[in-house]
Short mmCIF file of C-alpha atoms in Angstrom, two decimals:
data_model
loop_
_atom_site.label_atom_id
_atom_site.label_comp_id
_atom_site.label_asym_id
_atom_site.label_seq_id
_atom_site.Cartn_x
_atom_site.Cartn_y
_atom_site.Cartn_z
CA MET A 30 95.72 150.20 150.40
CA SER A 31 99.34 150.55 151.45
CA THR A 32 100.35 152.74 148.61
CA PRO A 33 100.59 156.48 149.44
CA ALA A 34 98.06 158.64 147.64
CA SER A 35 100.90 160.78 146.21
CA THR A 36 102.50 157.88 144.29
CA PRO A 37 100.97 157.40 140.83
CA VAL A 38 99.40 154.02 140.40
CA TYR A 39 100.67 152.12 137.34
CA VAL A 40 97.69 151.00 135.33
CA PRO A 41 98.78 148.61 132.45
CA PHE A 42 97.52 149.75 129.18
CA PRO A 43 95.25 147.09 127.67
CA ALA A 44 96.98 145.16 124.89
CA ALA A 45 95.45 145.81 121.53
CA GLY A 46 94.25 142.28 121.23
CA GLU A 47 92.14 142.54 124.34
CA LEU A 48 90.08 145.47 123.09
CA SER A 49 86.84 144.83 121.34
CA ASP A 50 86.49 145.89 117.81
CA ALA A 51 83.89 148.44 118.82
CA ASP A 52 86.27 150.03 121.43
CA ARG A 53 89.07 150.21 118.91
CA GLU A 54 86.74 151.74 116.33
CA ASP A 55 85.69 154.37 118.94
CA LEU A 56 89.39 155.20 119.59
CA ARG A 57 90.14 155.35 115.84
CA ARG A 58 87.42 157.98 115.43
CA ASN A 59 89.30 159.99 117.95
CA GLY A 60 92.41 159.81 116.08
CA ILE A 61 94.13 156.96 118.00
CA LEU A 62 95.09 153.86 115.99
CA LEU A 63 95.74 150.98 118.20
CA THR A 64 97.63 147.73 117.24
CA SER A 65 100.15 145.40 118.52
CA LEU A 66 103.46 144.52 116.84
CA GLU A 67 102.22 140.96 116.39
CA GLU A 68 99.07 142.08 114.66
CA LEU A 69 100.97 144.55 112.49
CA TYR A 70 103.51 141.93 111.57
CA ASN A 71 100.89 139.37 110.70
CA TRP A 72 98.89 141.79 108.74
CA GLY A 73 101.92 142.67 106.68
CA ARG A 74 102.89 139.02 106.13
CA SER A 75 99.37 137.80 105.30
CA ASN A 76 98.98 140.47 102.56
CA SER A 77 102.19 139.87 100.87
CA ILE A 78 102.30 136.13 100.39
CA TRP A 79 104.59 135.43 97.43
CA PRO A 80 103.84 132.05 95.97
CA LEU A 81 106.41 129.89 94.30
CA GLN A 82 105.88 129.93 90.50
CA PHE A 83 105.66 126.32 89.64
CA GLY A 84 102.89 124.13 88.39
CA LEU A 85 102.58 120.38 88.04
CA ALA A 86 99.40 119.67 86.11
CA CYS A 87 95.97 121.11 85.10
CA CYS A 88 95.52 122.74 88.45
CA ALA A 89 98.34 125.02 87.53
CA ILE A 90 96.17 126.34 84.73
CA GLU A 91 93.57 127.31 87.23
CA MET A 92 96.32 128.86 89.38
CA ILE A 93 97.36 130.96 86.30
CA ALA A 94 93.79 131.94 85.78
CA ALA A 95 93.57 133.09 89.38
CA ALA A 96 96.43 135.43 88.63
CA THR A 97 94.75 136.96 85.58
CA ALA A 98 92.72 140.14 85.57
CA ARG A 99 89.36 138.33 85.90
CA PHE A 100 90.07 136.71 89.22
CA ASP A 101 93.06 138.84 90.18
CA ILE A 102 94.94 137.21 93.05
CA ALA A 103 96.66 140.59 93.35
CA ARG A 104 93.69 141.73 95.37
CA PHE A 105 95.07 139.62 98.22
CA GLY A 106 98.69 140.65 97.68
CA ALA A 107 99.77 137.26 96.33
CA GLU A 108 100.31 138.22 92.72
CA ILE A 109 104.16 138.13 92.78
CA PHE A 110 104.84 134.59 91.67
CA ARG A 111 108.50 134.06 92.39
CA PRO A 112 110.53 131.82 90.07
CA SER A 113 113.05 131.09 92.84
CA PRO A 114 112.21 129.29 96.07
CA ARG A 115 114.60 131.56 97.92
CA GLN A 116 112.12 134.45 97.39
CA ALA A 117 108.90 132.62 97.94
CA ASP A 118 106.65 132.24 101.00
CA LEU A 119 104.03 129.89 99.80
CA MET A 120 104.25 126.64 97.90
CA ILE A 121 101.07 125.88 95.91
CA VAL A 122 101.36 122.19 95.00
CA SER A 123 99.10 122.51 92.06
CA GLY A 124 98.51 119.15 90.39
CA THR A 125 99.57 115.53 90.14
CA VAL A 126 102.82 114.84 92.06
CA THR A 127 104.39 111.83 90.40
CA LYS A 128 106.86 109.75 92.33
CA LYS A 129 109.52 110.87 89.98
CA MET A 130 108.71 114.61 90.80
CA ALA A 131 108.19 114.21 94.59
CA PRO A 132 111.83 114.49 95.64
CA LEU A 133 112.19 117.69 93.56
CA VAL A 134 109.06 119.16 95.26
CA VAL A 135 110.53 118.42 98.66
CA ARG A 136 113.88 119.84 97.68
CA LEU A 137 112.15 123.06 96.58
CA TRP A 138 110.37 123.28 99.87
CA ASN A 139 113.69 122.80 101.72
CA GLN A 140 115.13 125.70 99.76
CA MET A 141 112.38 128.07 100.69
CA PRO A 142 113.16 130.34 103.67
CA GLU A 143 110.92 130.50 106.82
CA PRO A 144 108.21 131.46 107.29
CA LYS A 145 106.70 129.27 104.66
CA TYR A 146 103.31 127.73 103.94
CA CYS A 147 102.05 124.92 101.79
CA ILE A 148 98.79 124.64 99.87
CA ALA A 149 97.81 121.32 98.38
CA MET A 150 95.66 122.29 95.51
CA GLY A 151 93.38 119.69 93.91
CA ALA A 152 92.50 116.10 94.38
CA CYS A 153 95.89 114.81 93.18
CA ALA A 154 98.00 116.83 95.49
CA ILE A 155 95.72 115.95 98.38
CA SER A 156 95.47 112.19 97.87
CA GLY A 157 96.60 111.14 94.29
CA GLY A 158 93.10 111.78 93.08
CA PRO A 159 92.02 109.73 90.09
CA PHE A 160 95.58 108.34 89.77
CA LYS A 161 95.74 107.07 93.31
CA GLN A 162 95.77 103.40 92.34
CA GLY A 163 98.44 103.99 89.80
CA TYR A 164 102.03 102.85 90.11
CA ASN A 165 103.68 106.24 89.54
CA VAL A 166 101.68 108.83 91.37
CA LEU A 167 102.32 109.99 94.89
CA LYS A 168 99.22 109.40 97.08
CA GLY A 169 99.20 113.02 98.43
CA ILE A 170 101.96 115.49 99.03
CA ASP A 171 101.21 115.47 102.80
CA ARG A 172 103.24 112.29 102.97
CA PHE A 173 106.45 114.44 102.67
CA LEU A 174 105.40 118.06 103.43
CA PRO A 175 103.39 119.78 106.18
CA VAL A 176 100.30 120.95 104.32
CA ASP A 177 98.57 124.07 105.78
CA ILE A 178 95.57 124.31 103.44
CA TYR A 179 93.86 121.60 101.41
CA ILE A 180 91.77 122.79 98.45
CA PRO A 181 89.57 120.08 97.03
CA GLY A 182 88.41 120.04 93.45
CA CYS A 183 89.42 118.41 90.20
CA PRO A 184 90.68 121.07 89.42
CA PRO A 185 89.47 123.64 91.89
CA ARG A 186 88.13 126.82 90.33
CA PRO A 187 90.15 130.02 90.83
CA GLU A 188 87.62 131.14 93.40
CA ALA A 189 88.39 128.06 95.42
CA LEU A 190 92.14 128.91 95.28
CA LEU A 191 91.32 132.53 96.37
CA ASN A 192 89.21 131.04 99.29
CA GLY A 193 92.19 128.78 100.30
CA LEU A 194 94.42 131.78 100.17
CA ILE A 195 92.02 133.75 102.45
CA LYS A 196 91.97 130.82 104.82
CA LEU A 197 95.73 130.82 104.83
CA GLN A 198 95.67 134.59 105.60
CA GLU A 199 93.34 133.93 108.52
CA GLN A 200 95.80 131.27 109.73
CA ILE A 201 98.74 133.68 109.51
CA LYS A 202 96.77 136.49 111.20
CA GLY A 203 96.13 134.06 114.13
CA GLU A 204 99.75 133.14 114.67
CA HIS A 205 101.66 134.35 117.77
CA LEU A 206 105.28 135.58 117.89
CA ASN A 207 106.06 134.03 121.22
CA GLY A 208 104.57 131.69 123.90
CA PRO A 209 103.39 128.15 123.66
CA ARG A 210 101.15 128.96 120.60
CA SER A 211 103.85 130.65 118.53
CA ALA A 212 103.99 130.17 114.83
CA ARG A 213 105.67 127.05 113.46
CA HIS A 214 108.64 128.83 112.06
CA LEU A 215 109.48 130.27 115.48
CA ARG A 216 109.50 126.97 117.27
CA ASP A 217 112.76 125.13 117.64
CA ASP A 218 111.16 121.79 117.66
CA ALA A 219 109.40 122.17 114.28
CA PRO A 220 111.67 121.33 111.39
CA SER A 221 112.25 123.62 108.47
CA GLU A 222 113.66 121.05 106.20
CA TYR A 223 112.29 117.59 105.52
CA PRO A 224 114.12 114.51 104.31
CA ILE A 225 114.18 114.12 100.61
CA PRO A 226 113.09 110.66 99.51
CA GLU A 227 115.23 108.61 97.16
CA TYR A 228 114.28 106.71 94.07
CA GLY A 229 113.87 102.95 94.75
CA THR A 230 113.45 100.06 92.48
CA HIS A 231 109.61 100.35 92.47
CA ASP A 232 108.75 103.17 94.88
CA LEU A 233 110.28 106.04 96.70
CA THR A 234 112.36 105.07 99.82
CA PRO A 235 110.87 105.92 102.22
CA ALA A 236 107.48 105.84 100.68
CA GLN A 237 106.31 108.51 103.16
CA ASN A 238 107.73 110.55 105.98
CA PRO A 239 106.72 108.66 109.05
CA ALA A 240 106.97 111.75 111.25
CA LEU A 241 104.30 113.53 109.10
CA TRP A 242 102.11 110.75 107.86
CA SER A 243 100.86 107.34 108.79
CA ALA A 244 98.26 105.18 107.15
CA PRO A 245 94.72 106.03 108.27
CA ALA A 246 92.81 103.50 110.21
CA PRO A 247 89.75 102.31 108.35
CA PRO A 248 86.61 103.71 109.99
CA ARG A 249 85.05 100.30 110.77
CA TYR A 250 87.47 97.57 110.15
CA PRO A 251 86.81 94.77 110.71
CA PRO A 252 83.12 95.46 110.07
CA VAL A 253 81.25 95.89 113.41
CA ASP A 254 78.74 93.08 113.81
CA PRO A 255 75.52 94.78 115.08
CA THR A 256 74.22 91.60 116.67
CA ALA A 257 77.37 91.02 118.79
CA MET B 23 96.57 105.46 47.97
CA ASP B 24 96.10 101.77 47.41
CA THR B 25 94.27 99.64 49.89
CA LEU B 26 96.23 97.86 52.57
CA GLU B 27 95.99 94.59 50.69
CA GLN B 28 97.45 96.20 47.57
CA LEU B 29 100.11 97.73 49.72
CA ARG B 30 100.93 94.34 51.13
CA ASP B 31 101.26 92.90 47.56
CA ARG B 32 103.53 95.82 46.53
CA LEU B 33 105.77 95.17 49.52
CA ALA B 34 105.78 91.48 48.77
CA THR B 35 107.09 92.12 45.21
CA ARG B 36 109.50 94.89 46.31
CA PHE B 37 110.89 92.81 49.22
CA PRO B 38 110.50 89.22 48.18
CA GLU B 39 112.50 87.89 51.10
CA ALA B 40 110.54 89.78 53.78
CA GLN B 41 107.49 88.46 55.52
CA VAL B 42 104.53 90.90 55.49
CA VAL B 43 101.42 89.61 57.11
CA PHE B 44 98.10 91.34 56.82
CA VAL B 45 96.51 91.45 60.30
CA THR B 46 92.75 92.01 60.20
CA ASN B 47 90.93 93.95 62.91
CA PRO B 48 87.59 92.27 63.46
CA GLY B 49 86.20 95.18 65.32
CA ALA B 50 83.86 97.82 63.97
CA SER B 51 86.73 100.19 63.20
CA ALA B 52 88.25 97.61 60.84
CA GLU B 53 91.60 99.26 61.36
CA HIS B 54 93.71 96.65 59.65
CA SER B 55 97.48 96.61 59.90
CA LEU B 56 100.58 95.01 58.41
CA LEU B 57 102.87 92.90 60.47
CA LEU B 58 106.47 93.30 59.30
CA ASP B 59 109.31 91.00 60.16
CA ALA B 60 111.96 92.62 62.23
CA ALA B 61 114.81 91.89 59.97
CA HIS B 62 113.45 93.96 57.06
CA ALA B 63 111.35 96.46 59.00
CA ARG B 64 113.71 99.35 58.58
CA ASP B 65 114.13 98.85 54.86
CA ILE B 66 110.37 98.60 54.48
CA ALA B 67 109.92 101.70 56.65
CA PHE B 68 112.33 103.72 54.41
CA PHE B 69 110.37 102.47 51.35
CA LEU B 70 107.09 103.52 52.94
CA ARG B 71 108.53 107.04 53.63
CA ASP B 72 110.29 107.59 50.23
CA ASP B 73 107.96 105.91 47.72
CA PRO B 74 106.47 108.64 45.61
CA ALA B 75 102.98 107.03 45.69
CA LEU B 76 103.06 106.55 49.48
CA ARG B 77 105.22 109.27 50.99
CA LEU B 78 104.24 108.35 54.56
CA ASP B 79 106.37 111.17 56.01
CA TYR B 80 104.71 111.36 59.38
CA CYS B 81 104.64 108.85 62.23
CA SER B 82 101.88 110.25 64.47
CA ASN B 83 101.94 107.53 67.15
CA ALA B 84 104.11 104.67 68.30
CA THR B 85 102.84 102.46 71.03
CA GLY B 86 103.45 99.03 72.62
CA ILE B 87 101.20 96.11 73.30
CA ASP B 88 101.91 93.27 75.70
CA TRP B 89 100.45 89.91 74.73
CA PRO B 90 101.02 87.50 77.62
CA GLU B 91 101.21 83.83 77.31
CA LYS B 92 97.80 82.32 76.62
CA GLU B 93 96.27 78.91 76.98
CA ILE B 94 94.10 77.89 74.11
CA THR B 95 91.77 74.93 74.18
CA ASP B 96 91.34 73.26 70.81
CA VAL B 97 88.31 71.09 70.37
CA VAL B 98 88.51 68.51 67.56
CA LYS B 99 85.24 66.61 66.67
CA THR B 100 85.69 63.29 65.02
CA SER B 101 82.88 61.05 64.01
CA VAL B 102 83.48 57.41 64.99
CA PRO B 103 81.39 54.92 63.07
CA ASP B 104 79.43 52.59 65.11
CA PRO B 105 80.49 48.95 64.49
CA ALA B 106 76.95 47.73 65.04
CA GLY B 107 75.78 49.82 62.20
CA GLY B 108 74.03 52.58 64.14
CA PRO B 109 74.52 56.27 63.63
CA ALA B 110 78.14 57.47 63.95
CA LYS B 111 79.20 58.81 67.27
CA ILE B 112 80.81 62.20 67.46
CA VAL B 113 83.79 62.23 69.85
CA GLU B 114 85.22 65.47 71.03
CA THR B 115 88.91 65.56 71.84
CA LYS B 116 90.19 68.65 73.69
CA SER B 117 93.82 69.63 73.61
CA VAL B 118 95.33 72.52 75.44
CA ARG B 119 98.23 74.38 73.79
CA VAL B 120 100.07 77.34 75.14
CA GLN B 121 100.46 80.26 72.80
CA PRO B 122 103.76 82.02 73.81
CA GLY B 123 103.56 85.58 74.71
CA TYR B 124 105.24 88.38 72.78
CA LEU B 125 105.51 92.19 72.67
CA GLU B 126 104.38 94.43 69.84
CA ALA B 127 105.25 97.94 68.72
CA VAL B 128 102.63 99.60 66.58
CA TYR B 129 103.21 102.63 64.37
CA HIS B 130 100.56 104.84 62.84
CA LEU B 131 101.78 106.48 59.65
CA PHE B 132 100.32 109.41 57.79
CA SER B 133 101.30 111.25 54.70
CA VAL B 134 101.12 115.03 55.16
CA ALA B 135 102.26 115.67 51.62
CA LEU B 136 99.65 113.42 49.93
CA LYS B 137 97.04 113.75 52.76
CA HIS B 138 96.35 110.09 53.32
CA GLY B 139 96.65 107.65 56.13
CA PRO B 140 96.80 106.07 58.55
CA VAL B 141 98.76 103.03 57.68
CA VAL B 142 99.30 100.88 60.70
CA ILE B 143 102.44 98.70 60.88
CA ARG B 144 103.37 96.33 63.65
CA LEU B 145 106.56 94.73 64.77
CA ARG B 146 106.59 91.71 66.99
CA THR B 147 109.24 90.37 69.35
CA ALA B 148 110.02 86.65 69.59
CA ASN B 149 109.04 86.42 73.32
CA ARG B 150 108.65 88.56 76.32
CA SER B 151 111.74 87.71 78.23
CA ASP B 152 115.12 87.51 76.47
CA ALA B 153 114.44 88.20 72.79
CA VAL B 154 112.85 91.58 72.98
CA THR B 155 114.90 93.52 70.43
CA LEU B 156 113.31 95.30 67.53
CA PRO B 157 114.83 97.64 64.98
CA SER B 158 114.29 101.24 65.85
CA LEU B 159 112.42 103.34 63.38
CA THR B 160 113.66 106.63 64.78
CA PRO B 161 116.22 106.94 61.84
CA VAL B 162 113.21 106.93 59.52
CA TRP B 163 110.75 109.09 61.46
CA ARG B 164 112.27 111.36 64.12
CA SER B 165 108.95 111.57 65.90
CA CYS B 166 109.43 108.05 67.10
CA ASP B 167 112.34 109.08 69.33
CA PHE B 168 110.49 109.79 72.64
CA GLN B 169 107.72 107.29 71.84
CA GLU B 170 110.10 104.43 71.41
CA ARG B 171 111.78 105.48 74.69
CA GLU B 172 108.46 105.29 76.29
CA ILE B 173 107.83 101.83 74.89
CA PHE B 174 111.24 100.77 76.11
CA ASP B 175 110.43 102.20 79.51
CA LEU B 176 106.90 100.84 79.96
CA PHE B 177 107.01 97.62 77.95
CA GLY B 178 110.68 96.71 77.82
CA ILE B 179 111.13 96.48 74.12
CA VAL B 180 114.78 97.23 73.24
CA PHE B 181 115.06 99.27 70.04
CA ALA B 182 118.30 98.51 68.25
CA GLY B 183 119.69 101.59 66.54
CA HIS B 184 117.86 104.12 68.66
CA PRO B 185 120.09 107.15 69.20
CA ASP B 186 119.33 107.65 72.95
CA LEU B 187 117.53 104.70 74.49
CA ARG B 188 116.90 105.54 78.16
CA ARG B 189 113.90 105.50 80.47
CA ILE B 190 111.76 108.59 79.86
CA LEU B 191 108.85 108.46 82.30
CA MET B 192 110.11 106.35 85.23
CA TRP B 193 113.38 107.17 87.00
CA ASP B 194 116.57 105.36 85.98
CA GLU B 195 116.71 103.26 89.13
CA PHE B 196 113.30 101.76 88.37
CA LYS B 197 113.11 98.00 87.72
CA ASP B 198 110.64 96.12 85.59
CA HIS B 199 108.19 97.60 82.98
CA PRO B 200 105.04 98.78 84.54
CA MET B 201 102.64 98.58 81.55
CA ARG B 202 103.27 94.78 81.17
CA LYS B 203 100.30 92.76 82.26
CA ASP B 204 102.32 90.83 84.86
CA TYR B 205 103.78 93.90 86.55
CA VAL B 206 103.36 93.83 90.37
CA GLU B 207 102.74 97.24 91.82
CA PRO B 208 104.27 98.38 95.18
CA ALA B 209 101.95 97.35 97.98
CA ASP B 210 101.05 100.80 99.44
CA TYR B 211 97.34 100.61 99.58
CA GLU B 212 95.81 102.04 102.72
CA TRP B 213 92.11 102.03 103.40
CA GLU B 214 90.06 103.93 100.84
CA PRO B 215 86.47 104.12 100.07
CA THR B 216 86.09 102.04 96.96
CA ALA B 217 83.85 99.39 95.60
CA HIS B 218 86.57 97.50 93.82
CA ASP B 219 87.27 94.24 95.44
CA GLU B 220 90.73 94.10 93.89
CA VAL B 221 91.74 97.30 95.52
CA LEU B 222 90.17 96.32 98.89
CA ASP B 223 92.26 93.06 98.82
CA LYS B 224 95.37 95.08 98.17
CA ALA B 225 94.51 97.38 101.07
CA LYS B 226 93.96 94.33 103.33
CA ALA B 227 97.35 92.91 102.36
CA PHE B 228 98.92 96.37 103.00
CA ARG B 229 97.42 96.62 106.49
CA ALA B 230 98.62 93.20 107.35
CA SER B 231 102.15 94.16 106.24
CA VAL B 232 102.52 97.40 108.27
CA PRO B 233 102.88 96.57 111.99
CA SER B 234 101.67 99.96 113.23
CA VAL B 235 98.54 99.83 111.13
CA ALA B 236 97.83 96.16 112.15
CA ALA B 237 98.23 97.13 115.83
CA ARG B 238 95.81 100.01 115.49
CA LYS B 239 93.33 97.66 113.89
CA GLU B 240 93.60 95.48 116.96
CA THR B 241 92.96 98.29 119.30
CA ALA B 242 90.06 99.60 117.20
CA SER B 243 88.22 96.28 117.16
#
């Protein structure tokens, strides 16, 4: 070792994220609370998600029920439904998105400040649901918006919405502030605003955002001939 | 209240120049209705609302029906006497006639004051293409306002005298009337797990029309 014995050796303190929970609990018992800025930041964000106060159909009734005392979304810090997109962090697309409503939903999303998240609540918001084969219902909001959490159900119970919210909190807690795996809102290449579709003569133009969505390939089409 | 037949006779005496046709409903509900001619429909509607014995002050529902053009085969049996003196032959002659299509607006009327109803009245357009104007009954019953706009939007019946006839459900740029039987929906059917052949055929047509999806089908197979 070339370093003289008199010079103090710099030992980097382990980052909070590299300590095991048991080690950290041991330190906490001795009066030392360890965390990282990233962890603290994500902890604060994930426990104060302010949803946008808007509903589209019957799923909105379940969303309202989740805010009442019985289910109490306030336990997760998401009780402050904001009537303005400028103050909201989370868009819960709760219900059937008609083609007439879809440009307005995208416009609301564009007006929300980053960081922002999107939950597609219920069968209609995911895929069009029972109205999928209709002429007037958008076949899933993920054709125009980046959806973080899908909550199936018709409509999902308030517990399912709370579960989806917890999943979103887990996603937020796992986000990084820098580096290649940084959060979406910190990356330059990830857009914050999405193009708003226009009303066409029979459908929206474009009918979907090609950067976000393309038609799924059928699982086995044409049908596989087992004898071939 | 009188029966619907009696009501028809009252209207016939009150409006002698108007044509009021009694339309029977052969179904189990036997919800018969009166077909009014468009020229006198609003006068008759005012009468139905204001007559002290009827006082049909509430139009609960207005809806549209599309009756597309229909081919009807008539079979006429004629007995031809055998010149040899045998039993007469029965000859069937079939003739095909085309019943022209039309659009209908149906109104369900109740009396809140006298607690009776419903009285169902119908208005019929001349055809489905160019003569689709009917008199609006919104001046008689205000509740018809949005519902007539909906009929205009989805069926394409033009209500003359409506205070604000615009599309209500579809956007203003929308063309055609989606609840008509011959409306062609936008072809945006991707694959979906369904047992309905009609939907699967549409999905196949959609796949063929989108190059990227068709290319992926090639690589998958």
